[in-house]
Amino acid sequence: MSARKICIVGLDAYGLLSGEGDLKYIGGETVQHVLLARAWRDLGHDVSIIVHDDGQGVRRVVDGITTIAAHRRLAGIPGLRFFHPRASKLFAALATADAEIYYQSPAGAFTGITAWFCRMTGRKFIFRVASDSDCEKEHARLPMWRDRRLFHYGLHRADVVAVQTAVQARMLEDNHHLPSSVVNMLVEPPPRRSADEAEQHKDIDVLWMGNLRALKRPELALELARQLPQVSFVLAGGPLPNAASQTYFDDVKAAAARLSNVRMAGAVRYTDSGAWFDRAKVFLNTSSIEGFPNTFLQAWIRGIPVVSFFDPDGLIRRLQLGAVSNSVDDMREAIRGLLDVKPYRDNVGRRARDFVAREFTGAAASRYFELLDNRPVRAGFGATDGGTVP
């Protein structure tokens, strides 16, 4: 395959890519942006990422990947700053990148801006679904009408729509009559250790990790800790950077302080998260909505079973990679069974590690180019504003 010039719109990626600045709030899509950029670089492609201007300079090469600064995070006048500097600076950064292919996620107004730039300049556009909510009919999780309309515009004008699961593909077909393709995510493998070395570090029975916000439902992890007083729990994660999230975090922290078997680790840098997974026997997810969590891959690549309400494409149940629960009571018994029967936990862990090591490798990065090169002609490809091919 010949080298491609590709640009990722990943505004929060600079800190994780460079290791600079405050890395306490790193979302799952940012992790994927950086892992994908590195995978494409390793395949010999020319990769750039459009990032926030955090004072690092307009253009900087980090580890063989070019970063292009758009706007400062809080610059501009509220009510007007969407247009300038956010939209205007993003458009300028897209032009500066001068790429053949542009990749953007998650859902939002910038999906539409990136799609419009690509249509006006004859470039290819890949949109990557980051959550099941991206596939909903009304895009209700985007709070502003403007953002919903711009996202809808961009979604329907992508050359390739990549999804995390077959469930998301069905949702897009049902809600938007759009074809899409499942493309596996990437995971960073941990350092190699023998089974005995790994077991020596297992001093956390149950690990919960994520940004501490209401839809992640960390209070359910605390309820499980109340019901399993002999089991050690660690909740790792910090609040989103706003006052309401800080209040929610403080409430959860106060509740956790009343439980002797719970430790609140606070915000954890992504680069430090692997060390917490290395110490865990079971990974717990209590979210009300997900896409395909990076944390599942981080757990499975280390041979750690996942206990969750959410089961992407039925993988956990179908491949026996942990336990899927319908209630807190189910979750409690699943955790108890995995912790009490080590051979069972080890077998689940081996299946999980083998599955992720086989399916979620850097080779998945080439899949995007295969889809672009073999895409079918459909409404939206090279279309006019009406969305149909003449």
Coordinates of C-alpha atoms in Angstrom, one line a residue:
M1 CA 0.0 0.0 0.0
S2 CA 1.4 3.4 -0.9
A3 CA 1.9 6.0 1.8
R4 CA -1.1 8.2 2.6
K5 CA -1.3 11.6 4.1
I6 CA -4.0 11.6 6.8
C7 CA -5.1 14.0 9.4
I8 CA -6.9 13.2 12.7
V9 CA -9.2 15.8 14.3
G10 CA -8.4 15.0 17.9
L11 CA -8.4 18.2 19.9
D12 CA -7.5 16.7 23.2
A13 CA -4.7 14.5 21.9
Y14 CA -1.6 16.7 22.4
G15 CA -1.0 15.9 26.0
L16 CA -1.3 12.2 25.7
L17 CA 0.9 12.2 22.5
S18 CA 3.6 14.3 24.0
G19 CA 3.3 13.4 27.7
E20 CA 3.1 17.1 28.6
G21 CA 0.6 19.1 30.6
D22 CA -2.3 17.9 32.8
L23 CA -3.4 14.5 31.6
K24 CA -5.9 13.7 34.3
Y25 CA -8.9 13.9 31.9
I26 CA -8.3 11.8 28.9
G27 CA -11.4 10.3 27.2
G28 CA -11.5 7.0 25.4
E29 CA -11.6 8.6 22.0
T30 CA -8.4 10.5 22.7
V31 CA -6.7 7.3 23.5
Q32 CA -7.8 5.9 20.2
H33 CA -6.7 9.0 18.3
V34 CA -3.1 8.6 19.7
L35 CA -2.9 4.8 19.2
L36 CA -4.3 5.1 15.7
A37 CA -1.9 7.9 14.8
R38 CA 1.0 5.8 16.0
A39 CA -0.2 2.7 14.1
W40 CA -0.6 4.7 10.9
R41 CA 2.9 6.2 11.4
D42 CA 4.3 2.7 11.9
L43 CA 2.7 1.7 8.6
G44 CA 4.7 4.4 6.8
H45 CA 1.9 7.1 6.4
D46 CA 2.3 10.8 6.9
V47 CA 0.1 11.6 10.0
S48 CA -1.0 14.8 11.5
I49 CA -3.4 15.6 14.4
I50 CA -5.3 18.8 14.9
V51 CA -5.2 19.7 18.6
H52 CA -6.0 22.5 21.0
D53 CA -3.6 25.4 21.3
D54 CA -2.2 24.9 24.8
G55 CA 0.9 27.0 24.1
Q56 CA 3.0 24.3 22.4
G57 CA 3.2 26.2 19.1
V58 CA 1.3 26.2 15.9
R59 CA 3.1 23.2 14.4
R60 CA 5.2 20.7 16.2
V61 CA 6.4 17.2 15.4
V62 CA 6.1 14.7 18.3
D63 CA 7.4 11.2 17.8
G64 CA 7.1 11.3 14.1
I65 CA 3.5 12.8 14.2
T66 CA 2.8 16.4 13.3
T67 CA 0.5 18.3 15.6
I68 CA -1.3 21.4 14.3
A69 CA -2.8 23.8 16.9
A70 CA -6.3 25.1 16.3
H71 CA -7.9 27.3 19.0
R72 CA -7.2 27.8 22.7
R73 CA -9.7 25.9 24.8
L74 CA -11.5 29.0 26.4
A75 CA -10.7 31.6 23.8
G76 CA -13.4 33.9 22.4
I77 CA -16.6 35.5 23.6
P78 CA -19.3 33.1 24.9
G79 CA -22.1 32.9 22.3
L80 CA -19.8 33.9 19.5
R81 CA -16.7 31.8 20.0
F82 CA -18.2 28.8 18.2
F83 CA -17.8 30.8 15.0
H84 CA -14.5 32.4 16.0
P85 CA -12.1 31.2 17.0
R86 CA -13.4 27.6 17.1
A87 CA -14.9 27.0 13.7
S88 CA -12.6 29.4 11.9
K89 CA -9.4 28.1 13.5
L90 CA -10.5 24.5 12.9
F91 CA -11.1 25.3 9.2
A92 CA -7.6 26.9 9.0
A93 CA -6.0 23.9 10.7
L94 CA -7.7 21.5 8.3
A95 CA -6.3 23.5 5.4
T96 CA -2.8 23.6 7.0
A97 CA -2.8 19.8 7.3
D98 CA -3.4 19.5 3.5
A99 CA -4.2 15.8 3.9
E100 CA -5.7 13.3 1.5
I101 CA -7.9 11.8 4.2
Y102 CA -9.4 13.3 7.3
Y103 CA -10.6 11.3 10.3
Q104 CA -12.8 12.7 13.0
S105 CA -14.6 11.5 16.2
P106 CA -16.6 11.8 18.4
A107 CA -20.0 13.1 17.4
G108 CA -20.4 16.9 17.4
A109 CA -20.4 20.1 15.5
F110 CA -16.8 19.5 14.3
T111 CA -18.1 16.4 12.4
G112 CA -20.1 18.7 10.2
I113 CA -17.3 21.3 9.8
T114 CA -14.7 18.6 8.8
A115 CA -17.2 17.0 6.4
W116 CA -17.9 20.3 4.8
F117 CA -14.2 21.1 4.4
C118 CA -13.6 17.7 2.7
R119 CA -16.5 18.2 0.3
M120 CA -15.4 21.7 -0.6
T121 CA -11.8 20.6 -1.2
G122 CA -12.3 17.1 -2.7
R123 CA -10.8 15.2 0.3
K124 CA -11.9 11.9 1.8
F125 CA -13.7 11.9 5.2
I126 CA -13.9 9.1 7.8
F127 CA -16.2 9.5 10.8
R128 CA -15.7 7.1 13.7
V129 CA -18.6 6.3 16.0
A130 CA -17.5 6.6 19.6
S131 CA -20.7 5.5 21.5
D132 CA -24.1 4.0 20.8
S133 CA -25.5 7.5 21.4
D134 CA -23.8 8.6 18.2
C135 CA -26.2 6.4 16.3
E136 CA -29.5 7.5 17.9
K137 CA -32.1 9.1 15.6
E138 CA -32.3 12.5 17.1
H139 CA -28.8 12.8 18.6
A140 CA -30.4 13.9 21.8
R141 CA -27.1 13.6 23.8
L142 CA -25.8 16.7 21.9
P143 CA -27.4 19.5 23.9
M144 CA -27.4 22.2 21.2
W145 CA -29.6 22.2 18.1
R146 CA -26.7 23.6 16.1
D147 CA -24.4 20.8 17.1
R148 CA -27.1 18.2 16.3
R149 CA -27.6 19.6 12.8
L150 CA -23.9 19.9 12.1
F151 CA -23.3 16.4 13.3
H152 CA -26.2 15.0 11.2
Y153 CA -24.8 16.8 8.1
G154 CA -21.3 15.4 8.7
L155 CA -22.5 11.9 9.4
H156 CA -24.5 11.7 6.2
R157 CA -21.6 13.0 4.1
A158 CA -18.7 10.8 5.4
D159 CA -17.0 8.6 2.8
V160 CA -16.6 5.9 5.4
V161 CA -18.6 5.5 8.7
A162 CA -16.7 3.2 11.0
V163 CA -18.5 1.7 14.0
Q164 CA -17.3 -0.2 17.1
T165 CA -19.9 -2.9 17.0
A166 CA -22.5 -4.6 14.9
V167 CA -25.2 -3.2 17.2
Q168 CA -24.1 0.3 16.2
A169 CA -24.2 -0.6 12.5
R170 CA -27.8 -1.8 12.9
M171 CA -28.7 1.4 14.7
L172 CA -27.3 3.5 11.9
E173 CA -29.1 1.5 9.3
D174 CA -32.4 1.7 11.2
N175 CA -32.2 5.3 12.3
H176 CA -30.4 6.9 9.4
H177 CA -30.4 4.4 6.5
L178 CA -26.6 4.6 6.5
P179 CA -24.2 1.7 5.8
S180 CA -21.2 1.4 8.1
S181 CA -18.4 -1.0 8.8
V182 CA -17.1 -2.4 12.0
V183 CA -13.5 -1.6 12.5
N184 CA -11.7 -2.9 15.6
M185 CA -10.2 -0.5 18.1
L186 CA -6.5 -0.6 19.2
V187 CA -5.0 -1.5 22.5
E188 CA -1.6 -0.8 23.9
P189 CA 0.0 -4.1 25.1
P190 CA 1.5 -4.2 28.6
P191 CA 5.1 -5.2 29.3
R192 CA 5.6 -8.9 29.2
R193 CA 5.6 -10.7 32.6
S194 CA 5.4 -14.3 33.7
A195 CA 2.2 -15.5 35.2
D196 CA 3.9 -15.8 38.6
E197 CA 5.2 -12.2 38.4
A198 CA 1.8 -10.9 37.4
E199 CA 0.0 -12.7 40.2
Q200 CA 2.4 -11.2 42.8
H201 CA 1.1 -7.7 41.9
K202 CA -2.6 -8.6 42.3
D203 CA -3.6 -6.7 45.5
I204 CA -6.8 -5.1 44.2
D205 CA -9.8 -7.4 44.1
V206 CA -12.1 -5.2 42.0
L207 CA -11.1 -2.2 39.9
W208 CA -13.5 0.4 38.6
M209 CA -12.0 3.1 36.3
G210 CA -13.5 5.9 34.3
N211 CA -14.3 9.6 34.4
L212 CA -16.5 10.0 37.5
R213 CA -19.8 11.2 36.1
A214 CA -23.4 10.2 36.6
L215 CA -23.8 8.0 33.5
K216 CA -20.9 5.9 34.7
R217 CA -22.9 5.1 37.9
P218 CA -20.0 4.7 40.4
E219 CA -22.5 4.7 43.2
L220 CA -23.4 1.1 42.1
A221 CA -19.7 0.1 42.7
L222 CA -20.1 1.5 46.2
E223 CA -23.3 -0.5 46.7
L224 CA -21.4 -3.7 45.7
A225 CA -18.6 -2.8 48.1
R226 CA -21.2 -2.5 50.9
Q227 CA -22.5 -6.0 50.1
L228 CA -19.0 -7.5 49.8
P229 CA -17.2 -6.1 52.8
Q230 CA -14.3 -8.6 52.5
V231 CA -13.6 -7.6 48.9
S232 CA -11.2 -4.6 48.2
F233 CA -12.4 -2.1 45.7
V234 CA -10.6 0.8 44.0
L235 CA -12.4 3.5 42.1
A236 CA -10.0 5.3 39.8
G237 CA -11.0 8.5 38.0
G238 CA -11.7 12.1 38.4
P239 CA -14.4 14.6 37.6
L240 CA -15.0 16.3 34.3
P241 CA -13.7 19.9 34.3
N242 CA -16.9 21.7 35.5
A243 CA -18.5 22.6 38.8
A244 CA -21.4 20.2 38.6
S245 CA -19.0 17.3 37.9
Q246 CA -16.8 18.3 40.8
T247 CA -19.8 18.3 43.2
Y248 CA -20.8 14.9 42.0
F249 CA -17.2 13.6 42.5
D250 CA -17.1 15.1 46.0
D251 CA -20.4 13.3 46.9
V252 CA -19.1 9.9 45.6
K253 CA -15.8 10.5 47.5
A254 CA -17.6 11.2 50.7
A255 CA -19.7 8.1 50.4
A256 CA -16.6 6.0 49.6
A257 CA -14.8 7.3 52.7
R258 CA -17.5 5.6 54.8
L259 CA -16.5 2.2 53.4
S260 CA -13.3 0.6 54.8
N261 CA -12.9 -1.6 51.8
V262 CA -13.0 1.2 49.2
R263 CA -10.1 3.3 48.0
M264 CA -10.7 6.4 45.8
A265 CA -7.6 6.8 43.6
G266 CA -8.7 10.1 42.1
A267 CA -7.9 11.1 38.6
V268 CA -5.4 8.8 36.9
R269 CA -3.2 9.7 33.9
Y270 CA -3.7 7.3 31.0
T271 CA 0.0 6.6 31.0
D272 CA -0.4 5.4 34.7
S273 CA -3.6 3.5 34.2
G274 CA -1.9 0.3 33.1
A275 CA -0.3 -0.1 36.5
W276 CA -3.7 -0.1 38.2
F277 CA -5.0 -2.7 35.8
D278 CA -1.9 -4.8 36.5
R279 CA -2.9 -4.9 40.2
A280 CA -6.5 -5.9 39.6
K281 CA -8.2 -9.4 39.7
V282 CA -11.6 -8.2 38.2
F283 CA -12.6 -5.1 36.3
L284 CA -16.0 -3.7 37.0
N285 CA -18.1 -1.5 34.6
T286 CA -21.4 0.0 35.9
S287 CA -22.1 2.5 33.0
S288 CA -25.6 3.1 31.7
I289 CA -24.4 3.7 28.2
E290 CA -21.2 2.8 26.4
G291 CA -19.7 2.3 23.0
F292 CA -16.8 -0.2 23.2
P293 CA -14.9 0.9 26.3
N294 CA -11.1 1.2 26.1
T295 CA -11.0 -0.1 29.7
F296 CA -12.4 -3.5 28.5
L297 CA -9.5 -3.8 26.2
Q298 CA -7.0 -2.7 28.8
A299 CA -8.4 -5.3 31.2
W300 CA -8.6 -8.2 28.7
I301 CA -5.1 -7.7 27.3
R302 CA -3.9 -8.3 30.8
G303 CA -6.1 -11.4 31.3
I304 CA -8.5 -9.7 33.6
P305 CA -12.2 -10.7 33.5
V306 CA -14.8 -7.9 33.0
V307 CA -18.1 -7.8 35.0
S308 CA -20.5 -5.4 33.4
F309 CA -24.2 -4.5 32.6
F310 CA -23.1 -3.6 29.1
D311 CA -21.9 -6.3 26.6
P312 CA -20.6 -5.0 23.3
D313 CA -22.0 -7.3 20.5
G314 CA -22.5 -10.0 23.2
L315 CA -18.7 -10.7 23.3
I316 CA -18.5 -11.1 27.1
R317 CA -21.3 -13.7 27.2
R318 CA -20.5 -15.4 23.9
L319 CA -16.8 -15.7 24.4
Q320 CA -16.9 -16.0 28.2
L321 CA -14.7 -13.0 28.9
G322 CA -16.2 -12.3 32.2
A323 CA -19.9 -11.9 33.3
V324 CA -22.8 -9.9 32.1
S325 CA -25.3 -8.8 34.8
N326 CA -28.9 -7.7 34.9
S327 CA -28.9 -6.4 38.4
V328 CA -26.6 -5.5 41.3
D329 CA -27.3 -8.8 42.9
D330 CA -26.1 -10.6 39.7
M331 CA -23.0 -8.5 39.7
R332 CA -22.3 -9.3 43.3
E333 CA -22.5 -13.0 42.7
A334 CA -20.4 -12.8 39.5
I335 CA -17.6 -10.9 41.4
R336 CA -17.8 -13.5 44.2
G337 CA -17.5 -16.4 41.8
L338 CA -14.5 -15.0 40.0
L339 CA -12.7 -14.1 43.1
D340 CA -13.4 -17.3 45.0
V341 CA -12.5 -19.7 42.2
K342 CA -9.0 -18.8 40.9
P343 CA -8.8 -21.5 38.2
Y344 CA -12.1 -20.2 36.7
R345 CA -10.8 -16.6 36.8
D346 CA -7.5 -17.7 35.2
N347 CA -9.3 -19.5 32.4
V348 CA -11.5 -16.5 31.7
G349 CA -8.5 -14.3 31.7
R350 CA -6.6 -16.4 29.2
R351 CA -9.5 -16.4 26.8
A352 CA -9.8 -12.7 27.1
R353 CA -6.1 -12.0 26.5
D354 CA -5.9 -14.3 23.5
F355 CA -9.0 -12.8 21.9
V356 CA -7.7 -9.2 22.2
A357 CA -4.2 -10.0 21.2
R358 CA -5.6 -11.6 18.0
E359 CA -8.3 -9.1 17.1
F360 CA -7.3 -5.6 18.3
T361 CA -3.9 -5.1 16.9
G362 CA -2.3 -2.3 14.9
A363 CA -3.2 -4.1 11.7
A364 CA -6.8 -2.8 12.2
A365 CA -5.4 0.6 11.2
S366 CA -5.1 -0.6 7.6
R367 CA -8.8 -1.4 7.5
Y368 CA -9.8 2.2 7.0
F369 CA -7.9 2.4 3.8
E370 CA -9.4 -0.8 2.5
L371 CA -12.8 0.6 3.2
L372 CA -12.0 3.9 1.4
D373 CA -10.6 2.1 -1.6
N374 CA -13.5 -0.3 -2.0
R375 CA -16.4 1.9 -0.8
P376 CA -19.7 1.5 -2.7
V377 CA -21.3 4.4 -4.5
R378 CA -24.2 5.6 -2.3
A379 CA -26.1 8.8 -1.6
G380 CA -23.7 11.3 0.0
F381 CA -20.5 10.3 -1.9
G382 CA -19.6 13.3 -3.9
A383 CA -23.2 14.5 -3.7
T384 CA -24.6 17.9 -3.8
D385 CA -26.2 19.5 -0.8
G386 CA -29.3 17.5 -1.6
G387 CA -27.4 14.4 -0.6
T388 CA -28.0 12.4 -3.8
V389 CA -25.7 11.4 -6.6
P390 CA -26.7 13.0 -9.9

